XYZ file of C-alpha atoms in Angstrom:
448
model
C 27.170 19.318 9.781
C 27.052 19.289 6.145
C 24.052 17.864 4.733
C 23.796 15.780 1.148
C 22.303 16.638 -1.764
C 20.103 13.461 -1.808
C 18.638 14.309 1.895
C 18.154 18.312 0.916
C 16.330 17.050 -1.928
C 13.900 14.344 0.189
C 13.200 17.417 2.685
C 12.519 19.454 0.522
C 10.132 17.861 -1.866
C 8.438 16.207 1.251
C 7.910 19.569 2.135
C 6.267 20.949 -1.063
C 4.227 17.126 -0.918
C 2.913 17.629 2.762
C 1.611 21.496 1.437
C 0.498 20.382 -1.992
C -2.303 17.670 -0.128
C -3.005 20.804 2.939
C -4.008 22.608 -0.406
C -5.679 20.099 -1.782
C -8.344 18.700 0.750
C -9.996 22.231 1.305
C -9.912 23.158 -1.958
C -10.495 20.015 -4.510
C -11.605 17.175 -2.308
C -13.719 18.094 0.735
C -16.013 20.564 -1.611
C -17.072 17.237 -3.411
C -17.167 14.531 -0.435
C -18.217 16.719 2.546
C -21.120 14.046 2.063
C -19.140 10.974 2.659
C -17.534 12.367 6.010
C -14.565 14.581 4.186
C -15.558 17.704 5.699
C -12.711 20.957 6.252
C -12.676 22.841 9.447
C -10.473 25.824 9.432
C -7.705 25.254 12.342
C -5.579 27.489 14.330
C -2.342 28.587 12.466
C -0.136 26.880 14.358
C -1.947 23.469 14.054
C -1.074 23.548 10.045
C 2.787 23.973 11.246
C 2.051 21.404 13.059
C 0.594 19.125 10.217
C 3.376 20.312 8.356
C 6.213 19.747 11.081
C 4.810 16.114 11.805
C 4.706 15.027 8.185
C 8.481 16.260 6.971
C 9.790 14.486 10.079
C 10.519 11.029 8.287
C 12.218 12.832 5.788
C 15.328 13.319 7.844
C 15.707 9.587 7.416
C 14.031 8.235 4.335
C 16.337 6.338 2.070
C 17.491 8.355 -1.089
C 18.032 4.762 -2.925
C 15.854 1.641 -3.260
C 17.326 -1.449 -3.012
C 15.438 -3.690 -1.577
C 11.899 -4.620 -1.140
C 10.988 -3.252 2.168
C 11.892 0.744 1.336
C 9.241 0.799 -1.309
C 7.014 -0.491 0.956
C 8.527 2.707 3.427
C 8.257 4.965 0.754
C 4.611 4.090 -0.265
C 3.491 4.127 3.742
C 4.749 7.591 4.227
C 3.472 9.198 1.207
C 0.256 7.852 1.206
C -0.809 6.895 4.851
C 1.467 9.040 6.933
C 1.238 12.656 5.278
C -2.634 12.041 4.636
C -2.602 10.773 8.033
C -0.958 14.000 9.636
C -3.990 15.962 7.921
C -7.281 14.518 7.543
C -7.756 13.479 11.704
C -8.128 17.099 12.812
C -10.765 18.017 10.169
C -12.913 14.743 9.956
C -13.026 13.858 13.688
C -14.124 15.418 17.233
C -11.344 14.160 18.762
C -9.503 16.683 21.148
C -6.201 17.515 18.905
C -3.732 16.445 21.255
C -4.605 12.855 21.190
C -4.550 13.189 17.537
C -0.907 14.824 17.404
C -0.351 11.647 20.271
C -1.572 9.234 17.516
C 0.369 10.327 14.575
C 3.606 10.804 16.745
C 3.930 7.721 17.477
C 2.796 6.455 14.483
C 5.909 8.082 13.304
C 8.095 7.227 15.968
C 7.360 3.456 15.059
C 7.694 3.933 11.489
C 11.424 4.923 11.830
C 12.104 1.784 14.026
C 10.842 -0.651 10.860
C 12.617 2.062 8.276
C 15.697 0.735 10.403
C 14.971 -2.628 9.435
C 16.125 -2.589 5.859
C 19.760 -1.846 7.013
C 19.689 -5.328 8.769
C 21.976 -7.940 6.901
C 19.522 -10.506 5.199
C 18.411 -13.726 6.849
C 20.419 -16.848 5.636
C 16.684 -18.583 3.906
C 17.566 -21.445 2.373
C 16.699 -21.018 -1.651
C 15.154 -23.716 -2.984
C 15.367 -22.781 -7.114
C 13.844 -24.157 -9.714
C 14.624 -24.502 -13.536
C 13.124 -22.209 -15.637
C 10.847 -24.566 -17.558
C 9.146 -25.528 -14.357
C 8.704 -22.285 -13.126
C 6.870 -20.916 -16.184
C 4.753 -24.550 -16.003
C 4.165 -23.616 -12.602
C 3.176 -19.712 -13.570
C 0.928 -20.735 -16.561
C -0.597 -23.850 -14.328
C -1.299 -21.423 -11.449
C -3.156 -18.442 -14.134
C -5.047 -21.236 -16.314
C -6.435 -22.793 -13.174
C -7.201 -19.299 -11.153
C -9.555 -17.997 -14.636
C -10.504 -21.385 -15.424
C -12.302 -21.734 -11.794
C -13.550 -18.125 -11.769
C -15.627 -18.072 -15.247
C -17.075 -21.760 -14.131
C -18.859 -19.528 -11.375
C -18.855 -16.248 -13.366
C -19.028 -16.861 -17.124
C -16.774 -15.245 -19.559
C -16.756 -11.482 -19.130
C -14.944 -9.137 -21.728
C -16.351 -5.474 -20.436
C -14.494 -3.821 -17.804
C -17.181 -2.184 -15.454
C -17.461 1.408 -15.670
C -16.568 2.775 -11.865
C -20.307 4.182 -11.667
C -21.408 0.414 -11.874
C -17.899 -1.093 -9.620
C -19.980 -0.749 -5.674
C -23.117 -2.525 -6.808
C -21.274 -5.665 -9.300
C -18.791 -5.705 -6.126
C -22.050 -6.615 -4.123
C -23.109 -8.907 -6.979
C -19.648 -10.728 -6.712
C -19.736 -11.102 -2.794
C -23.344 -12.593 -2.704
C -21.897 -15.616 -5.127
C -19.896 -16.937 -1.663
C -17.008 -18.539 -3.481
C -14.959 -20.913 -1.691
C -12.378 -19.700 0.509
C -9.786 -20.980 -1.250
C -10.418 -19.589 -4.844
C -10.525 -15.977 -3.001
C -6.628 -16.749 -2.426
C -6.501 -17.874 -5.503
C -7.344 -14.867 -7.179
C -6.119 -12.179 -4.694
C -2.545 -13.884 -5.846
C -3.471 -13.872 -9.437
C -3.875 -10.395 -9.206
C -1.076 -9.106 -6.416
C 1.631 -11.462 -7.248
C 0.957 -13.648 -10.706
C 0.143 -11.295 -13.068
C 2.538 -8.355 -11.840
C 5.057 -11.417 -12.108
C 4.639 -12.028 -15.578
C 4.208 -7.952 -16.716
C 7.362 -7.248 -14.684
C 9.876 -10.010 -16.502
C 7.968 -8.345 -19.859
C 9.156 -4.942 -18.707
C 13.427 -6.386 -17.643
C 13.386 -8.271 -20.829
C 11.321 -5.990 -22.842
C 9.145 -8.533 -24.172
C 6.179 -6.179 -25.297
C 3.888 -9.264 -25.321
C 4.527 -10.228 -21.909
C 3.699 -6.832 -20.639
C 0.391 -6.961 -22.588
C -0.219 -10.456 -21.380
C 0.252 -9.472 -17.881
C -2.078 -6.189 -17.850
C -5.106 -7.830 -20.103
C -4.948 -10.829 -17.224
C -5.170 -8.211 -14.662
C -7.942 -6.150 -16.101
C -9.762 -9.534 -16.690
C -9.747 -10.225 -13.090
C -11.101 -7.007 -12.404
C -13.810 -7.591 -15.002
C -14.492 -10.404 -13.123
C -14.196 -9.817 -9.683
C -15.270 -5.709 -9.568
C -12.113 -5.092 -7.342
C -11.197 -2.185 -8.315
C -7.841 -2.219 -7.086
C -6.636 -4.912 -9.678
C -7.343 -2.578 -12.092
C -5.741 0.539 -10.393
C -2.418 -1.496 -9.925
C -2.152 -2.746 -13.315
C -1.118 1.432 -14.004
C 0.672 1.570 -11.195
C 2.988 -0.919 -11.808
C 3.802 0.004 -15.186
C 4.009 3.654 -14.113
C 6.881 2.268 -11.300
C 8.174 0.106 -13.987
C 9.154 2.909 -16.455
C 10.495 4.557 -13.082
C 12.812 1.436 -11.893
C 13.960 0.622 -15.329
C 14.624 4.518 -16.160
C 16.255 5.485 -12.844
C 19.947 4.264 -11.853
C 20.672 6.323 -9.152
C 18.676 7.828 -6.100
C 15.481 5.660 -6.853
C 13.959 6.952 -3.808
C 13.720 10.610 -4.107
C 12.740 9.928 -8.123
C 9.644 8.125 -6.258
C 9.061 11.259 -4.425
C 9.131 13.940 -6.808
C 7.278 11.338 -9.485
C 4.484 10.976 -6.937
C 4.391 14.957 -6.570
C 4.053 15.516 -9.936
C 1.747 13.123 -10.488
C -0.722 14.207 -7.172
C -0.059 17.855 -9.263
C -1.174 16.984 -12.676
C -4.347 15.360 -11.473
C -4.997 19.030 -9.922
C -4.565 20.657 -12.557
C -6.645 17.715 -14.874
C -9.188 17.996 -12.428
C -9.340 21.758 -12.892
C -9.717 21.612 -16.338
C -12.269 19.009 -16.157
C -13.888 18.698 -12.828
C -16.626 15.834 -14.121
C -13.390 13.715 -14.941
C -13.687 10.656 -12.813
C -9.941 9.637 -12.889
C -8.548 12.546 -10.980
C -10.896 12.287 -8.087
C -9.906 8.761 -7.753
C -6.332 9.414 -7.232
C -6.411 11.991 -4.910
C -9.284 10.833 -2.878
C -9.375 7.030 -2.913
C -5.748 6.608 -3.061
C -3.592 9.458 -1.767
C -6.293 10.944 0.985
C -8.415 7.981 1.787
C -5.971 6.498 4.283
C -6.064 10.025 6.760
C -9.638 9.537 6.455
C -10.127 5.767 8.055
C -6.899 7.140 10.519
C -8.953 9.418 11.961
C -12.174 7.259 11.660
C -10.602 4.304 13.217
C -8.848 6.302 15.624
C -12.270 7.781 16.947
C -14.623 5.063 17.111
C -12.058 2.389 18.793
C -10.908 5.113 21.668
C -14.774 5.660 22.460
C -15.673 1.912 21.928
C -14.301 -1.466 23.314
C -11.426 -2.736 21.187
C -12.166 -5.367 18.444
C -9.074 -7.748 19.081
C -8.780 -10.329 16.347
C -12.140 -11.122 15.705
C -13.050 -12.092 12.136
C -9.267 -13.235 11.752
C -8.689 -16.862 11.612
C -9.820 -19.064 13.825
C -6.947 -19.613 16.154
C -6.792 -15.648 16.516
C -10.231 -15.167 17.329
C -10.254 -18.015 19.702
C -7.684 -16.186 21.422
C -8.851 -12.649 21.048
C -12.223 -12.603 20.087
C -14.049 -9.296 19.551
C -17.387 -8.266 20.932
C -18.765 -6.982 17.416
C -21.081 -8.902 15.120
C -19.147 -7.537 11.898
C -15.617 -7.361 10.804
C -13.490 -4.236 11.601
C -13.760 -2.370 8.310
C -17.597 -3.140 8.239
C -17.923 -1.878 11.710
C -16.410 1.701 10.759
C -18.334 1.350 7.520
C -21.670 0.932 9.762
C -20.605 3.780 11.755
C -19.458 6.342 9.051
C -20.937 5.329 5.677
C -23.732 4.650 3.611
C -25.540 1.271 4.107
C -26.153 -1.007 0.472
C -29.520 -1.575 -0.751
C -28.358 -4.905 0.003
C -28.164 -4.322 3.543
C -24.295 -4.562 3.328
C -22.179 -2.189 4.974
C -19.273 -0.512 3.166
C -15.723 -2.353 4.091
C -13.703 -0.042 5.238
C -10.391 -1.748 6.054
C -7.420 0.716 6.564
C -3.662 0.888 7.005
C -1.577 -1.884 9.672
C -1.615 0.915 12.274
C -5.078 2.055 12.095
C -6.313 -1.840 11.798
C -3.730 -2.576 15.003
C -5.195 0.650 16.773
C -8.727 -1.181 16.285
C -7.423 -4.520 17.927
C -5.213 -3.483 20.162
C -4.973 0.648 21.115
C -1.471 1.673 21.461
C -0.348 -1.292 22.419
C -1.082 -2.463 18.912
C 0.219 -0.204 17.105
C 3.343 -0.375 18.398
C 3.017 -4.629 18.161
C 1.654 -4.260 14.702
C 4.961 -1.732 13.587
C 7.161 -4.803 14.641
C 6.044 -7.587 13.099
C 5.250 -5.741 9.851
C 9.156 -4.871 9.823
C 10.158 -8.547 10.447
C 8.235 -9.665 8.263
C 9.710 -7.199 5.356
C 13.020 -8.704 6.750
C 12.125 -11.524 5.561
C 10.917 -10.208 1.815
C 14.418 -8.819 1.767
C 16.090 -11.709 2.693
C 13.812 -14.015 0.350
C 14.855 -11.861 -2.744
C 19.007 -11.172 -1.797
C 20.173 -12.876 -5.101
C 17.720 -11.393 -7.198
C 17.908 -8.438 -9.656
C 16.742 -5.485 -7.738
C 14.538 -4.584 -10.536
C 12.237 -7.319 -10.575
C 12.673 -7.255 -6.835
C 11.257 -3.647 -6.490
C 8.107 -4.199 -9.659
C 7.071 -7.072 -7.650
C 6.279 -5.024 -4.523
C 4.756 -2.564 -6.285
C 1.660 -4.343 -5.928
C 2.119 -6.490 -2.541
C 2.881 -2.920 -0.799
C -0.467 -1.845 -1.128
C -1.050 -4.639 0.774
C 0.068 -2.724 4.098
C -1.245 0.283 3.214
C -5.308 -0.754 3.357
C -5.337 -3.996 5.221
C -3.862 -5.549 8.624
C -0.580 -6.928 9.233
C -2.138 -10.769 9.335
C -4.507 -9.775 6.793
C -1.493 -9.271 4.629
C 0.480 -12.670 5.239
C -1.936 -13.835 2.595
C -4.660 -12.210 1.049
C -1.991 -9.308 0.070
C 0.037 -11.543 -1.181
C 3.375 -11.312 1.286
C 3.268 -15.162 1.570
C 3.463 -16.525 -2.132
C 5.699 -13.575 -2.839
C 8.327 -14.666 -0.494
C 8.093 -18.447 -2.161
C 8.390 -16.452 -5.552
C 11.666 -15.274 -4.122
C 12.794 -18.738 -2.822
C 12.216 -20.092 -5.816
C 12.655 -18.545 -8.911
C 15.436 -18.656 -11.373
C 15.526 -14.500 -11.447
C 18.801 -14.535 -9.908
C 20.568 -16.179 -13.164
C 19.160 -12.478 -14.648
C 22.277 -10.039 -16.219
C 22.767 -7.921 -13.186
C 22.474 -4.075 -13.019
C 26.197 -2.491 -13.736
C 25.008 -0.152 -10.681
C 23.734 -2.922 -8.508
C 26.606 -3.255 -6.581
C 27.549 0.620 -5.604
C 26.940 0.900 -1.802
C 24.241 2.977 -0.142
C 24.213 5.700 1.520
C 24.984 4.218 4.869
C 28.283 2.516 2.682
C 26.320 -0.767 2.727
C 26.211 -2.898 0.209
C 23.270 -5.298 -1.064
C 24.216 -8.476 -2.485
C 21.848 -8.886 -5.543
């Protein structure tokens, strides 16, 4: 059978990826954080292959094009919660090896049931567009009200905090107790408005636009110490510059950009191991997630599950938990540092390990499903809009399933108002991409 180019290409940089991070945790990472649980234990030969086996697997199906929504959101989970997630278990945990192999595996096996998802024809949603004017009087309404309502309770702040000073403002910030409803307010602000208005700077290169959109979004993280507001600000001009450079093959451009990127921060960190920023790409975002795998994975198969507790209040009625804190605190208790507060580090993780926590198995395989309908439904929300804007907005709502639970995501990651942004915007009177229209490589075409 002859293989293509485009799948060669995904294999083989997946492979160089998978033994790029096996080089990386012994050697950069777990040297500096052997205090905060990263710890290396030298394994048998044949459980690397195995690492190394299990984490190429998905690329004998990733898509070489992105199209839609949903495979970004593949492409980010397998990069940087499935190959992290096919290392770190066997060195940070006890756990006997086969139940971690059991873990990943089907971890896997799930993941290529919602990769299947994106070939799916879209759901028939009914759009309900709006003019322009009102949608930019609805965007500028939305971002005047959001910082107007956070600096009455914070005051105006102009200095982004250093990342020395982020845990203990972040402590600061939580012991204000601000309604419930401004916290939506400004977790969409930050994972859906402002990306909004830097990505239609970026199509129409309107330079002001895409400094509008990034100063709002390191303003919220002046405000709110999250540091992740801040973080995707660069990411999604980073992607930008990717979508708006890259006609063809989208997918494996993602790949190898990644890869270089996880390889210059090596070799940054090497010439300047007290730099802050290269530790914080490879640990916090590209490693952290095999970390809380293997975490969650060990405390839930020795303790009682935690259901839905902590969710909303229907869900916890239903399937309340027997702890006293929410998941992520719980394996924050367990593994971390405590606060001088007396707060315990959140440690919320990927859909899988968050559905392992709830449910076991069971929930993993429960959680894989619903996160893939619901992507269905991103897709289908955004079918007559311009790919590009499309694929910038999830730049920043896919990191959404990659730290937090599937429920968790509806909302607080932003899924939710990003599907009405689809519904309802005028993107779709946009110039189209001359290449929009060539099919993929399954000879389907997308309707944009």
């Amino acid at each position: 059978m002859k293989v293509r180019r485009s799948r060669l290409l995904i294999i083989l940089g997946s492979l160089a990826y998978v033994l790029l991070l096996q080089w990386i945790y012994p050697n950069v990472i777990a040297p500096i954080y052997s205090d905060v649980g990263m710890i290396y234990t030298r394994l048998h030969t044949w459980e690397y292959i195995l690492q190394t086996v299990l984490g190429i697997i998905p690329a004998f199906w990733m898509p070489a094009e992105m199209k839609k929504p949903s495979q970004y959101q593949w492409w980010l989970l397998y990069l940087t919660v499935i190959v992290p997630t096919c290392i770190l278990p066997y060195h940070v945990t006890l756990l006997p090896h086969d139940m971690i192999t059991f873990y990943v595996f089907l971890i896997i096996v799930c993941f290529a049931f919602m990769c299947r998802i994106s070939y799916l024809p879209p759901l028939k949603l009914p759009l309900l567009r709006i003019s322009r004017f009102y949608f930019v009087l609805a965007v500028v309404g939305f971002t005047a009200a959001t910082y107007g309502i956070l600096i009455a309770y914070l005051g105006v702040r102009t200095m982004i905090p250093g990342f020395a000073e982020v845990s203990g403002l972040r402590q600061e910030f939580k012991s204000i107790g601000l309604p419930g409803a401004v916290i939506y307010l400004y977790w969409w602000q930050g994972t859906v408005v402002n990306p909004l208005i830097t990505t239609l700077g970026l199509v129409n290169r309107k330079i002001l636009l895409v400094i509008l959109g990034t100063l709002l979004q390191f303003e919220l993280f002046a405000l709110t110490s999250l540091r992740g507001f801040g973080v995707s600000a660069m990411l999604l001009l980073g992607m930008g510059v990717l979508i708006l450079r890259t006609r063809r093959q989208m997918g494996v451009a993602f790949l190898y950009a990644l890869f270089g990127a996880t390889a210059v921060m090596v070799i940054w960190h090497a010439i300047s191991p007290s730099a802050f920023g290269p530790l914080l790409f490879l640990k916090r975002w590209i490693l952290n997630a095999g970390q809380l795998s293997g975490y969650y994975l060990e405390f839930f198969t020795n303790h009682v599950p935690a259901h839905l507790q902590h969710s909303s209040s229907l869900l916890e009625w239903l399937f309340p938990g027997p702890y006293d804190l929410p998941k992520g605190q719980v394996i924050g208790r367990a593994y971390f540092l405590r606060f001088p507060t007396g707060d315990y580090t959140n440690a919320t993780a990927h859909i899988w390990a968050d559905s392992y926590a709830s449910f076991g198995y069971f929930g993993v395989v429960w959680a894989s499903a619903v996160a893939a309908f619901i992507m269905w439904i991103v897709d289908s929300a955004f079918r007559h809009t311009d790919r590009r804007i499309a694929l910038m907005l999830m730049c920043v709502v896919a990191l959404a399933y990659a730290g937090q639970g599937v429920h968790t995501s509806l909302l607080t990651g932003g899924i939710v108002p990003m599907v009405c942004v689809g519904l309802t915007s005028p993107f779709g009177s946009l110039q189209k991409l001359k290449f929009n229209d060539l099919p993929d490589e399954n000879g389907e075409k997308w309707e944009l």
